[in-house]
Tab-separated table of C-alpha atoms in Angstrom:
chain	number	residue	atom	x	y	z
C	291	MET	CA	77.255	116.698	252.437
C	292	GLN	CA	80.681	115.799	251.088
C	293	CYS	CA	83.467	118.324	251.598
C	294	ARG	CA	86.967	118.655	250.244
C	295	THR	CA	89.939	120.628	251.463
C	296	THR	CA	92.681	121.967	249.223
C	297	GLU	CA	95.864	123.705	250.274
C	298	SER	CA	97.823	126.109	248.139
C	299	ILE	CA	100.721	128.493	248.557
C	300	VAL	CA	100.099	132.156	247.754
C	301	THR	CA	103.017	134.560	247.395
C	302	PHE	CA	102.967	138.290	247.952
C	303	ARG	CA	105.904	140.329	246.661
C	304	ARG	CA	105.088	143.362	248.813
C	305	VAL	CA	103.491	144.226	252.135
C	306	PHE	CA	99.785	143.472	251.751
C	307	SER	CA	96.362	143.794	253.337
C	308	ILE	CA	93.277	141.631	252.864
C	309	GLY	CA	89.925	143.286	253.446
C	310	THR	CA	89.497	144.840	256.865
C	311	THR	CA	90.633	141.731	258.756
C	312	LEU	CA	94.282	141.492	257.818
C	313	SER	CA	96.485	144.547	257.371
C	314	ASN	CA	100.166	145.198	256.736
C	315	GLN	CA	101.458	141.654	256.521
C	316	PRO	CA	105.031	141.223	255.248
C	317	ALA	CA	105.821	139.955	251.779
C	318	GLY	CA	106.293	136.199	251.565
C	319	SER	CA	104.622	132.892	250.810
C	320	TYR	CA	101.581	131.902	252.854
C	321	ARG	CA	99.578	128.687	253.118
C	322	ALA	CA	95.923	129.073	252.084
C	323	VAL	CA	93.365	126.379	252.937
C	324	ASN	CA	90.119	126.217	250.959
C	325	GLU	CA	87.068	124.266	252.126
C	326	GLU	CA	84.459	123.359	249.520
C	327	GLU	CA	81.265	121.333	249.619
C	328	LEU	CA	79.849	119.128	246.893
C	329	LEU	CA	76.771	120.469	245.146
C	330	GLU	CA	74.366	117.565	245.003
C	331	GLY	CA	71.665	116.911	242.440
C	332	LEU	CA	73.638	118.045	239.390
C	333	SER	CA	74.479	115.924	236.356
C	334	PHE	CA	78.139	116.862	236.807
C	335	THR	CA	80.515	117.234	239.742
C	336	ALA	CA	80.712	120.746	241.151
C	337	TYR	CA	81.821	122.280	244.429
C	338	ARG	CA	80.910	125.495	246.223
C	339	ALA	CA	83.484	127.443	248.241
C	340	VAL	CA	82.642	127.421	251.949
C	341	SER	CA	85.695	129.049	253.547
C	342	THR	CA	89.246	130.224	252.968
C	343	THR	CA	91.829	130.351	255.737
C	344	LEU	CA	95.270	131.961	255.618
C	345	GLN	CA	98.054	130.702	257.893
C	346	LEU	CA	100.269	133.302	259.567
C	347	PRO	CA	103.133	133.971	259.716
C	348	ALA	CA	104.518	133.407	256.226
C	349	ILE	CA	106.211	130.097	255.448
C	350	GLY	CA	109.817	130.154	256.618
C	351	ILE	CA	109.283	132.830	259.272
C	352	PRO	CA	110.236	131.370	262.644
C	353	SER	CA	107.425	131.573	265.169
C	354	MET	CA	106.345	129.715	268.280
C	355	THR	CA	102.704	129.984	267.223
C	356	LYS	CA	100.645	129.753	264.061
C	357	GLN	CA	97.555	131.817	263.467
C	358	TYR	CA	94.740	130.883	261.101
C	359	LEU	CA	92.609	133.733	259.830
C	360	SER	CA	89.394	133.314	257.917
C	361	VAL	CA	89.400	135.523	254.829
C	362	SER	CA	87.074	135.969	251.910
C	363	GLY	CA	88.252	134.130	248.807
C	364	GLU	CA	87.313	137.213	246.794
C	365	ASP	CA	89.377	139.484	249.071
C	366	LEU	CA	92.363	137.129	248.798
C	367	ARG	CA	92.139	137.126	244.989
C	368	ALA	CA	91.840	140.927	244.956
C	369	ALA	CA	94.924	141.284	247.191
C	370	LEU	CA	96.924	138.930	244.949
C	371	ASP	CA	95.800	140.826	241.825
C	372	LEU	CA	96.807	144.152	243.399
C	373	ASP	CA	100.199	142.731	244.425
C	374	LEU	CA	100.806	141.502	240.875
C	375	GLN	CA	99.755	144.828	239.378
C	376	GLU	CA	102.056	146.770	241.721
C	377	ALA	CA	104.970	144.445	240.878
C	378	GLN	CA	104.340	144.913	237.146
C	379	ASP	CA	104.085	148.706	237.533
C	380	SER	CA	107.356	148.748	239.493
C	381	ALA	CA	109.114	146.643	236.860
C	382	LEU	CA	107.852	148.964	234.134
C	383	GLU	CA	109.173	152.024	236.003
C	384	VAL	CA	112.592	150.409	236.389
C	385	LYS	CA	112.653	149.458	232.697
C	386	GLN	CA	111.796	153.010	231.621
C	387	ALA	CA	114.450	154.577	233.835
């Protein structure tokens, strides 16, 4: 089975939690690593998500160690959506004031 790995940077504007595994992490940019495997037998190229890992601490935070936590891709997307919604709500409150 062929696999591919992609890295991306995710940014949280506020303190965030992801599922029950990761709580109260500071705002910042984090490296996310996605592992996917090729779905064979199709007439087109497609991949299936296998795992998502988030590197702690945030990029730019000095630390002697790095920690890699496995998180659900769905939980990560939900946390990013919530962070965006809270930032938009906050901006709207400031604009109305």
